[in-house]
Amino acid sequence: MKIAIVGATGAVGRELLKVLEQRNFPVSELRLYASARSAGRGMVFRGEEIAVEALPEAPLPVDVVLASAGSGISKQYAPIWATQSVVIDNSSAFRYEPDVPLIVPEINPHAIRSHKNIIANPNCTTAILLMALHPLHKAFKARKVIVSTYQSASGAGASGMEELLQGTKEFLAGRAVEHKTFAHPLPFNVIPQIDAFQENGYTKEEMKVLWETQKIMEDPEIRVSCTAVRVPTLRVHSEAVTVEFEKPVSPEAARAVLSAAPGVDLVDDPATKRYPMPLSATGKFNVEVGRIRKSLVFDNGLDFFVAGDQLLKGAALNAVQIAELLQKPVAI
């Protein structure tokens, strides 16, 4: 396949380059696009340096466009790219369009059959949650989900990571910490706001988890309440999850389901202090799940903890997995 990465110099763009190489994706030609100020920069793929090009206002000469340059760019250009390429879009621009499939390959690969040359990649928080929730939903039928997230600085891109690192240096030096990417200084702080507040008091990030869970799991009846919090870690989103199920469930039964689930690593041995953490989940393709225990609130309920690298399963890895689906005849 001829592949283009739009937003190649950003945090997700750089990960897309690595994932294509790590998964030995069949690339016959790779084009890298970014803003005009990044044009000419060299990036290495499979030992070869490729020059970044300024993004043109025209269709791109490739089979698949992996877009990660923000919803504004995607809204403007994805319909143009889609005239001759399949667009896998990492932004929120098309996720809620009824005729655009929203795909997590381990969960709803069949939905790709309806694509009209634009396919949406889910929000990173949702993708990480559903890697654990969906297999449990299939086994025990989830009805109500309460999620509190611990989202790292890289969820806001390369600028978020840089702001955290620079702000930490300023804080430790006793100087005032400036902030532009985040609503407040992030070093040694947590911020219970990600994205804009909505009329119902939830942020848009929190509502995305509800909307996308219902669409991906094809269950409009499932109810989700999310509180999204930015924390001062560089990579990996972690989530504390409480679920009420229709069917009786035990921690032992849940562990059996999750241990067989694709893309999941069961890390659940409190006696030896093994549980999901950003330190262990960073750079991993799989999502870690642990701290599984019976809910003290719901009769048919579980509590568990999830940690996943949102630059990978929450973004670049999931996009490349979608591209892999396109290689299968049933997906076309």
mmCIF file of C-alpha atoms in Angstrom:
data_model
loop_
_atom_site.group_PDB
_atom_site.id
_atom_site.type_symbol
_atom_site.label_atom_id
_atom_site.label_comp_id
_atom_site.label_asym_id
_atom_site.label_seq_id
_atom_site.Cartn_x
_atom_site.Cartn_y
_atom_site.Cartn_z
ATOM 1 C CA MET A 1 0.000 0.000 0.000
ATOM 2 C CA LYS A 2 0.995 3.592 -0.588
ATOM 3 C CA ILE A 3 0.612 5.336 2.769
ATOM 4 C CA ALA A 4 0.499 8.987 3.825
ATOM 5 C CA ILE A 5 0.840 10.247 7.386
ATOM 6 C CA VAL A 6 -0.690 13.680 7.872
ATOM 7 C CA GLY A 7 0.637 15.329 11.021
ATOM 8 C CA ALA A 8 3.812 13.253 10.773
ATOM 9 C CA THR A 9 5.891 15.438 13.103
ATOM 10 C CA GLY A 10 3.382 15.389 15.972
ATOM 11 C CA ALA A 11 3.340 12.957 18.902
ATOM 12 C CA VAL A 12 0.918 10.534 17.241
ATOM 13 C CA GLY A 13 2.513 10.958 13.807
ATOM 14 C CA ARG A 14 5.880 9.841 15.153
ATOM 15 C CA GLU A 15 4.246 6.814 16.764
ATOM 16 C CA LEU A 16 2.479 5.935 13.504
ATOM 17 C CA LEU A 17 5.877 5.768 11.815
ATOM 18 C CA LYS A 18 7.186 3.398 14.500
ATOM 19 C CA VAL A 19 4.101 1.172 14.511
ATOM 20 C CA LEU A 20 4.114 0.736 10.732
ATOM 21 C CA GLU A 21 7.694 -0.456 11.021
ATOM 22 C CA GLN A 22 7.209 -2.615 14.122
ATOM 23 C CA ARG A 23 4.204 -4.436 12.607
ATOM 24 C CA ASN A 24 5.961 -4.870 9.266
ATOM 25 C CA PHE A 25 3.078 -3.189 7.459
ATOM 26 C CA PRO A 26 3.412 -3.626 3.668
ATOM 27 C CA VAL A 27 4.333 -0.087 2.601
ATOM 28 C CA SER A 28 5.327 0.360 -1.029
ATOM 29 C CA GLU A 29 5.613 4.143 -0.692
ATOM 30 C CA LEU A 30 5.427 6.428 2.334
ATOM 31 C CA ARG A 31 4.627 10.152 2.159
ATOM 32 C CA LEU A 32 4.931 12.350 5.239
ATOM 33 C CA TYR A 33 2.969 15.600 5.517
ATOM 34 C CA ALA A 34 2.912 18.379 8.080
ATOM 35 C CA SER A 35 2.649 22.149 8.235
ATOM 36 C CA ALA A 36 4.798 24.333 5.981
ATOM 37 C CA ARG A 37 7.159 25.134 8.850
ATOM 38 C CA SER A 38 8.050 21.428 9.164
ATOM 39 C CA ALA A 39 8.567 20.900 5.426
ATOM 40 C CA GLY A 40 12.002 19.555 4.587
ATOM 41 C CA ARG A 41 12.577 17.932 7.957
ATOM 42 C CA GLY A 42 13.867 14.364 7.633
ATOM 43 C CA MET A 43 12.250 11.398 9.412
ATOM 44 C CA VAL A 44 13.605 7.853 9.332
ATOM 45 C CA PHE A 45 11.531 4.844 8.267
ATOM 46 C CA ARG A 46 13.115 1.402 7.860
ATOM 47 C CA GLY A 47 16.564 2.948 7.768
ATOM 48 C CA GLU A 48 15.710 5.462 5.063
ATOM 49 C CA GLU A 49 15.307 9.180 5.611
ATOM 50 C CA ILE A 50 12.097 10.622 4.179
ATOM 51 C CA ALA A 51 11.576 14.359 3.785
ATOM 52 C CA VAL A 52 8.420 15.861 5.282
ATOM 53 C CA GLU A 53 6.261 17.680 2.735
ATOM 54 C CA ALA A 54 3.970 20.655 3.223
ATOM 55 C CA LEU A 55 0.347 19.504 3.106
ATOM 56 C CA PRO A 56 -1.206 20.405 -0.274
ATOM 57 C CA GLU A 57 -4.817 21.450 -0.779
ATOM 58 C CA ALA A 58 -5.463 18.490 -3.056
ATOM 59 C CA PRO A 59 -5.959 14.717 -3.028
ATOM 60 C CA LEU A 60 -2.900 12.778 -1.902
ATOM 61 C CA PRO A 61 -1.307 10.189 -4.252
ATOM 62 C CA VAL A 62 -1.700 7.230 -1.863
ATOM 63 C CA ASP A 63 -4.027 4.339 -1.022
ATOM 64 C CA VAL A 64 -4.460 5.149 2.683
ATOM 65 C CA VAL A 65 -4.177 8.430 4.591
ATOM 66 C CA LEU A 66 -3.401 8.147 8.319
ATOM 67 C CA ALA A 67 -4.526 11.561 9.569
ATOM 68 C CA SER A 68 -3.507 12.947 12.929
ATOM 69 C CA ALA A 69 -3.362 16.712 12.490
ATOM 70 C CA GLY A 70 -6.475 17.734 14.433
ATOM 71 C CA SER A 71 -10.178 17.973 13.675
ATOM 72 C CA GLY A 72 -9.875 21.309 11.861
ATOM 73 C CA ILE A 73 -7.500 19.915 9.234
ATOM 74 C CA SER A 74 -9.525 16.728 8.909
ATOM 75 C CA LYS A 75 -12.839 18.517 8.453
ATOM 76 C CA GLN A 76 -11.308 20.671 5.738
ATOM 77 C CA TYR A 77 -9.262 18.109 3.834
ATOM 78 C CA ALA A 78 -10.497 14.574 4.582
ATOM 79 C CA PRO A 79 -13.394 14.816 2.086
ATOM 80 C CA ILE A 80 -10.823 15.859 -0.551
ATOM 81 C CA TRP A 81 -8.442 13.020 0.328
ATOM 82 C CA ALA A 82 -11.366 10.563 0.327
ATOM 83 C CA THR A 83 -11.999 11.144 -3.375
ATOM 84 C CA GLN A 84 -9.130 8.756 -4.124
ATOM 85 C CA SER A 85 -7.851 7.356 -0.800
ATOM 86 C CA VAL A 86 -9.214 5.688 2.315
ATOM 87 C CA VAL A 87 -8.823 8.096 5.234
ATOM 88 C CA ILE A 88 -8.282 6.756 8.763
ATOM 89 C CA ASP A 89 -8.828 9.824 10.906
ATOM 90 C CA ASN A 90 -7.550 10.130 14.454
ATOM 91 C CA SER A 91 -9.491 13.310 15.280
ATOM 92 C CA SER A 92 -13.068 13.751 16.519
ATOM 93 C CA ALA A 93 -14.167 15.279 13.196
ATOM 94 C CA PHE A 94 -16.205 12.300 11.936
ATOM 95 C CA ARG A 95 -16.678 9.969 14.910
ATOM 96 C CA TYR A 96 -20.320 10.787 15.425
ATOM 97 C CA GLU A 97 -21.368 10.814 11.784
ATOM 98 C CA PRO A 98 -23.840 7.939 11.300
ATOM 99 C CA ASP A 99 -22.306 6.832 7.996
ATOM 100 C CA VAL A 100 -18.690 6.867 9.264
ATOM 101 C CA PRO A 101 -17.592 3.663 11.033
ATOM 102 C CA LEU A 102 -15.847 4.105 14.394
ATOM 103 C CA ILE A 103 -13.540 1.134 14.741
ATOM 104 C CA VAL A 104 -11.650 -0.795 17.409
ATOM 105 C CA PRO A 105 -10.484 -3.843 15.427
ATOM 106 C CA GLU A 106 -10.717 -6.263 18.367
ATOM 107 C CA ILE A 107 -14.345 -5.222 18.937
ATOM 108 C CA ASN A 108 -16.219 -4.230 15.766
ATOM 109 C CA PRO A 109 -14.101 -5.040 12.694
ATOM 110 C CA HIS A 110 -17.272 -5.854 10.742
ATOM 111 C CA ALA A 111 -18.308 -2.179 10.870
ATOM 112 C CA ILE A 112 -15.541 -1.306 8.424
ATOM 113 C CA ARG A 113 -17.533 -2.876 5.574
ATOM 114 C CA SER A 114 -19.802 0.184 5.466
ATOM 115 C CA HIS A 115 -17.017 2.746 5.064
ATOM 116 C CA LYS A 116 -17.224 5.393 2.347
ATOM 117 C CA ASN A 117 -13.492 6.141 2.344
ATOM 118 C CA ILE A 118 -13.510 7.791 5.785
ATOM 119 C CA ILE A 119 -13.009 5.687 8.925
ATOM 120 C CA ALA A 120 -12.812 7.202 12.417
ATOM 121 C CA ASN A 121 -10.337 6.248 15.126
ATOM 122 C CA PRO A 122 -11.912 6.505 18.604
ATOM 123 C CA ASN A 123 -10.992 8.799 21.441
ATOM 124 C CA CYS A 124 -7.986 7.408 23.292
ATOM 125 C CA THR A 125 -9.803 7.132 26.627
ATOM 126 C CA THR A 126 -12.650 5.182 25.064
ATOM 127 C CA ALA A 127 -10.394 2.771 23.172
ATOM 128 C CA ILE A 128 -8.433 1.881 26.316
ATOM 129 C CA LEU A 129 -11.605 1.418 28.376
ATOM 130 C CA LEU A 130 -13.323 -0.783 25.803
ATOM 131 C CA MET A 131 -10.407 -3.191 25.488
ATOM 132 C CA ALA A 132 -11.355 -4.362 29.000
ATOM 133 C CA LEU A 133 -15.063 -3.542 29.049
ATOM 134 C CA HIS A 134 -16.127 -5.152 25.770
ATOM 135 C CA PRO A 135 -15.072 -8.764 26.554
ATOM 136 C CA LEU A 136 -16.766 -8.454 29.937
ATOM 137 C CA HIS A 137 -19.852 -6.973 28.247
ATOM 138 C CA LYS A 138 -20.035 -9.955 25.877
ATOM 139 C CA ALA A 139 -19.852 -12.373 28.799
ATOM 140 C CA PHE A 140 -21.962 -10.635 31.439
ATOM 141 C CA LYS A 141 -23.870 -7.770 29.705
ATOM 142 C CA ALA A 142 -22.749 -4.411 31.149
ATOM 143 C CA ARG A 143 -25.570 -1.979 31.935
ATOM 144 C CA LYS A 144 -24.006 0.876 33.915
ATOM 145 C CA VAL A 145 -20.383 2.046 33.842
ATOM 146 C CA ILE A 146 -18.707 4.632 36.084
ATOM 147 C CA VAL A 147 -15.225 5.707 34.987
ATOM 148 C CA SER A 148 -12.670 8.043 36.534
ATOM 149 C CA THR A 149 -9.686 8.695 34.274
ATOM 150 C CA TYR A 150 -6.081 9.629 34.986
ATOM 151 C CA GLN A 151 -4.974 11.039 31.632
ATOM 152 C CA SER A 152 -1.358 11.827 30.863
ATOM 153 C CA ALA A 153 0.093 15.000 29.377
ATOM 154 C CA SER A 154 0.704 13.369 25.994
ATOM 155 C CA GLY A 155 -3.065 13.201 25.512
ATOM 156 C CA ALA A 156 -2.634 16.860 24.567
ATOM 157 C CA GLY A 157 0.143 16.028 22.094
ATOM 158 C CA ALA A 158 3.820 16.920 22.016
ATOM 159 C CA SER A 159 3.094 20.393 23.394
ATOM 160 C CA GLY A 160 1.471 18.848 26.468
ATOM 161 C CA MET A 161 4.508 16.726 27.237
ATOM 162 C CA GLU A 162 6.857 19.650 26.735
ATOM 163 C CA GLU A 163 4.758 21.887 28.983
ATOM 164 C CA LEU A 164 4.834 19.266 31.750
ATOM 165 C CA LEU A 165 8.596 18.771 31.505
ATOM 166 C CA GLN A 166 9.403 22.478 31.340
ATOM 167 C CA GLY A 167 6.885 23.310 34.057
ATOM 168 C CA THR A 168 8.382 20.669 36.357
ATOM 169 C CA LYS A 169 11.822 22.251 35.938
ATOM 170 C CA GLU A 170 10.388 25.698 36.708
ATOM 171 C CA PHE A 171 8.520 24.404 39.768
ATOM 172 C CA LEU A 172 11.598 22.674 41.196
ATOM 173 C CA ALA A 173 13.638 25.818 40.605
ATOM 174 C CA GLY A 174 11.106 27.845 42.605
ATOM 175 C CA ARG A 175 9.920 29.837 39.595
ATOM 176 C CA ALA A 176 6.373 30.505 38.406
ATOM 177 C CA VAL A 177 5.001 27.772 36.150
ATOM 178 C CA GLU A 178 3.508 29.004 32.899
ATOM 179 C CA HIS A 179 0.769 27.096 31.112
ATOM 180 C CA LYS A 180 -0.743 27.364 27.641
ATOM 181 C CA THR A 181 -1.767 23.846 26.673
ATOM 182 C CA PHE A 182 -3.569 23.064 29.938
ATOM 183 C CA ALA A 183 -6.161 25.073 31.864
ATOM 184 C CA HIS A 184 -3.836 25.242 34.899
ATOM 185 C CA PRO A 185 -0.219 24.325 35.660
ATOM 186 C CA LEU A 186 0.058 20.528 35.551
ATOM 187 C CA PRO A 187 3.269 19.755 37.502
ATOM 188 C CA PHE A 188 2.423 18.401 40.986
ATOM 189 C CA ASN A 189 -1.246 19.003 40.246
ATOM 190 C CA VAL A 190 -4.296 17.251 38.804
ATOM 191 C CA ILE A 191 -6.834 19.066 36.634
ATOM 192 C CA PRO A 192 -10.448 17.783 36.594
ATOM 193 C CA GLN A 193 -11.133 19.306 33.189
ATOM 194 C CA ILE A 194 -10.290 17.915 29.744
ATOM 195 C CA ASP A 195 -11.959 19.719 26.818
ATOM 196 C CA ALA A 196 -14.842 22.193 27.171
ATOM 197 C CA PHE A 197 -17.686 21.948 29.657
ATOM 198 C CA GLN A 198 -21.105 21.066 28.252
ATOM 199 C CA GLU A 199 -24.552 22.236 29.357
ATOM 200 C CA ASN A 200 -25.032 19.112 31.496
ATOM 201 C CA GLY A 201 -21.888 19.838 33.546
ATOM 202 C CA TYR A 202 -19.790 17.122 31.932
ATOM 203 C CA THR A 203 -16.838 17.981 29.706
ATOM 204 C CA LYS A 204 -16.839 17.010 26.046
ATOM 205 C CA GLU A 205 -14.076 14.480 26.784
ATOM 206 C CA GLU A 206 -16.343 12.802 29.314
ATOM 207 C CA MET A 207 -19.290 12.745 26.916
ATOM 208 C CA LYS A 208 -17.105 11.249 24.171
ATOM 209 C CA VAL A 209 -16.678 8.146 26.331
ATOM 210 C CA LEU A 210 -20.472 7.673 26.491
ATOM 211 C CA TRP A 211 -21.166 8.435 22.820
ATOM 212 C CA GLU A 212 -18.326 6.306 21.494
ATOM 213 C CA THR A 213 -18.936 3.369 23.843
ATOM 214 C CA GLN A 214 -22.520 3.129 22.635
ATOM 215 C CA LYS A 215 -21.509 3.354 18.964
ATOM 216 C CA ILE A 216 -18.560 0.944 19.052
ATOM 217 C CA MET A 217 -20.300 -1.661 21.216
ATOM 218 C CA GLU A 218 -23.510 -1.176 19.201
ATOM 219 C CA ASP A 219 -25.534 -0.844 22.398
ATOM 220 C CA PRO A 220 -27.472 2.439 22.807
ATOM 221 C CA GLU A 221 -28.819 1.254 26.163
ATOM 222 C CA ILE A 222 -25.521 1.089 28.036
ATOM 223 C CA ARG A 223 -25.094 4.024 30.431
ATOM 224 C CA VAL A 224 -21.705 5.604 31.126
ATOM 225 C CA SER A 225 -20.701 8.344 33.562
ATOM 226 C CA CYS A 226 -17.131 9.587 33.258
ATOM 227 C CA THR A 227 -14.956 12.042 35.196
ATOM 228 C CA ALA A 228 -11.835 12.870 33.157
ATOM 229 C CA VAL A 229 -8.775 14.163 35.000
ATOM 230 C CA ARG A 230 -5.397 15.288 33.637
ATOM 231 C CA VAL A 231 -2.476 14.037 35.732
ATOM 232 C CA PRO A 232 1.270 14.869 35.595
ATOM 233 C CA THR A 233 2.515 11.745 33.824
ATOM 234 C CA LEU A 234 4.041 11.748 30.336
ATOM 235 C CA ARG A 235 2.379 8.696 28.762
ATOM 236 C CA VAL A 236 -0.445 6.215 29.395
ATOM 237 C CA HIS A 237 -4.031 6.887 30.380
ATOM 238 C CA SER A 238 -5.251 4.986 33.433
ATOM 239 C CA GLU A 239 -8.882 4.456 34.394
ATOM 240 C CA ALA A 240 -10.702 3.296 37.524
ATOM 241 C CA VAL A 241 -13.846 1.498 36.354
ATOM 242 C CA THR A 242 -16.988 0.317 38.139
ATOM 243 C CA VAL A 243 -19.484 -1.757 36.138
ATOM 244 C CA GLU A 244 -22.931 -3.119 36.925
ATOM 245 C CA PHE A 245 -23.794 -6.226 34.874
ATOM 246 C CA GLU A 246 -27.083 -7.932 34.121
ATOM 247 C CA LYS A 247 -25.646 -11.405 34.765
ATOM 248 C CA PRO A 248 -23.925 -12.605 37.933
ATOM 249 C CA VAL A 249 -20.175 -12.095 37.768
ATOM 250 C CA SER A 250 -17.210 -12.914 39.988
ATOM 251 C CA PRO A 251 -13.632 -11.659 39.921
ATOM 252 C CA GLU A 252 -12.495 -15.180 39.010
ATOM 253 C CA ALA A 253 -14.855 -15.344 36.030
ATOM 254 C CA ALA A 254 -13.788 -11.863 34.902
ATOM 255 C CA ARG A 255 -10.120 -12.820 35.067
ATOM 256 C CA ALA A 256 -10.804 -15.879 32.930
ATOM 257 C CA VAL A 257 -12.520 -13.722 30.295
ATOM 258 C CA LEU A 258 -9.844 -11.025 30.288
ATOM 259 C CA SER A 259 -6.932 -13.463 30.193
ATOM 260 C CA ALA A 260 -8.284 -14.720 26.858
ATOM 261 C CA ALA A 261 -9.157 -11.301 25.435
ATOM 262 C CA PRO A 262 -7.035 -10.071 22.491
ATOM 263 C CA GLY A 263 -4.985 -6.950 23.162
ATOM 264 C CA VAL A 264 -5.268 -7.318 26.945
ATOM 265 C CA ASP A 265 -2.590 -8.150 29.525
ATOM 266 C CA LEU A 266 -3.994 -9.344 32.834
ATOM 267 C CA VAL A 267 -1.794 -7.762 35.505
ATOM 268 C CA ASP A 268 -3.628 -8.645 38.696
ATOM 269 C CA ASP A 269 -1.634 -9.979 41.642
ATOM 270 C CA PRO A 270 -1.866 -7.515 44.539
ATOM 271 C CA ALA A 271 0.049 -9.916 46.810
ATOM 272 C CA THR A 272 3.169 -9.294 44.721
ATOM 273 C CA LYS A 273 2.238 -5.658 44.028
ATOM 274 C CA ARG A 274 1.442 -6.336 40.362
ATOM 275 C CA TYR A 275 -1.234 -4.094 38.904
ATOM 276 C CA PRO A 276 -1.575 -1.772 35.902
ATOM 277 C CA MET A 277 0.601 1.345 35.978
ATOM 278 C CA PRO A 278 1.862 3.941 33.503
ATOM 279 C CA LEU A 279 5.447 2.809 34.125
ATOM 280 C CA SER A 280 4.723 -0.736 32.971
ATOM 281 C CA ALA A 281 2.171 0.107 30.251
ATOM 282 C CA THR A 282 4.299 2.731 28.461
ATOM 283 C CA GLY A 283 5.281 1.564 25.003
ATOM 284 C CA LYS A 284 3.111 -1.566 25.146
ATOM 285 C CA PHE A 285 0.641 -2.468 22.417
ATOM 286 C CA ASN A 286 -1.608 -4.289 24.888
ATOM 287 C CA VAL A 287 -3.751 -2.649 27.562
ATOM 288 C CA GLU A 288 -3.134 -3.704 31.159
ATOM 289 C CA VAL A 289 -6.089 -4.669 33.377
ATOM 290 C CA GLY A 290 -5.982 -5.493 37.087
ATOM 291 C CA ARG A 291 -7.217 -4.689 40.613
ATOM 292 C CA ILE A 292 -10.292 -6.797 39.735
ATOM 293 C CA ARG A 293 -12.655 -7.123 42.681
ATOM 294 C CA LYS A 294 -16.340 -7.481 43.482
ATOM 295 C CA SER A 295 -18.197 -4.188 43.777
ATOM 296 C CA LEU A 296 -19.410 -3.182 47.224
ATOM 297 C CA VAL A 297 -22.162 -1.086 45.597
ATOM 298 C CA PHE A 298 -23.698 -3.283 42.862
ATOM 299 C CA ASP A 299 -24.786 -6.906 43.458
ATOM 300 C CA ASN A 300 -23.668 -7.924 39.951
ATOM 301 C CA GLY A 301 -20.777 -5.503 39.862
ATOM 302 C CA LEU A 302 -17.019 -5.299 39.443
ATOM 303 C CA ASP A 303 -14.343 -2.712 40.081
ATOM 304 C CA PHE A 304 -11.104 -2.801 38.085
ATOM 305 C CA PHE A 305 -8.200 -0.628 36.935
ATOM 306 C CA VAL A 306 -6.936 -0.175 33.370
ATOM 307 C CA ALA A 307 -3.743 1.375 31.989
ATOM 308 C CA GLY A 308 -2.989 1.768 28.279
ATOM 309 C CA ASP A 309 -0.560 3.768 26.172
ATOM 310 C CA GLN A 310 -2.886 6.277 24.555
ATOM 311 C CA LEU A 311 -0.336 7.130 21.862
ATOM 312 C CA LEU A 312 -0.512 3.477 20.800
ATOM 313 C CA LYS A 313 -3.807 1.640 21.390
ATOM 314 C CA GLY A 314 -5.475 4.998 21.905
ATOM 315 C CA ALA A 315 -4.169 6.380 18.605
ATOM 316 C CA ALA A 316 -1.363 5.098 16.333
ATOM 317 C CA LEU A 317 -1.649 1.348 16.913
ATOM 318 C CA ASN A 318 -5.418 1.324 16.485
ATOM 319 C CA ALA A 319 -5.121 3.310 13.242
ATOM 320 C CA VAL A 320 -2.585 0.878 11.788
ATOM 321 C CA GLN A 321 -4.748 -2.070 12.862
ATOM 322 C CA ILE A 322 -7.631 -0.502 10.931
ATOM 323 C CA ALA A 323 -5.361 -0.210 7.889
ATOM 324 C CA GLU A 324 -4.521 -3.892 8.307
ATOM 325 C CA LEU A 325 -8.242 -4.690 8.137
ATOM 326 C CA LEU A 326 -8.369 -2.978 4.749
ATOM 327 C CA GLN A 327 -5.977 -5.613 3.403
ATOM 328 C CA LYS A 328 -8.532 -8.357 4.068
ATOM 329 C CA PRO A 329 -10.952 -8.949 1.153
ATOM 330 C CA VAL A 330 -13.960 -9.098 3.484
ATOM 331 C CA ALA A 331 -13.276 -5.513 4.576
ATOM 332 C CA ILE A 332 -13.352 -3.956 1.110
#
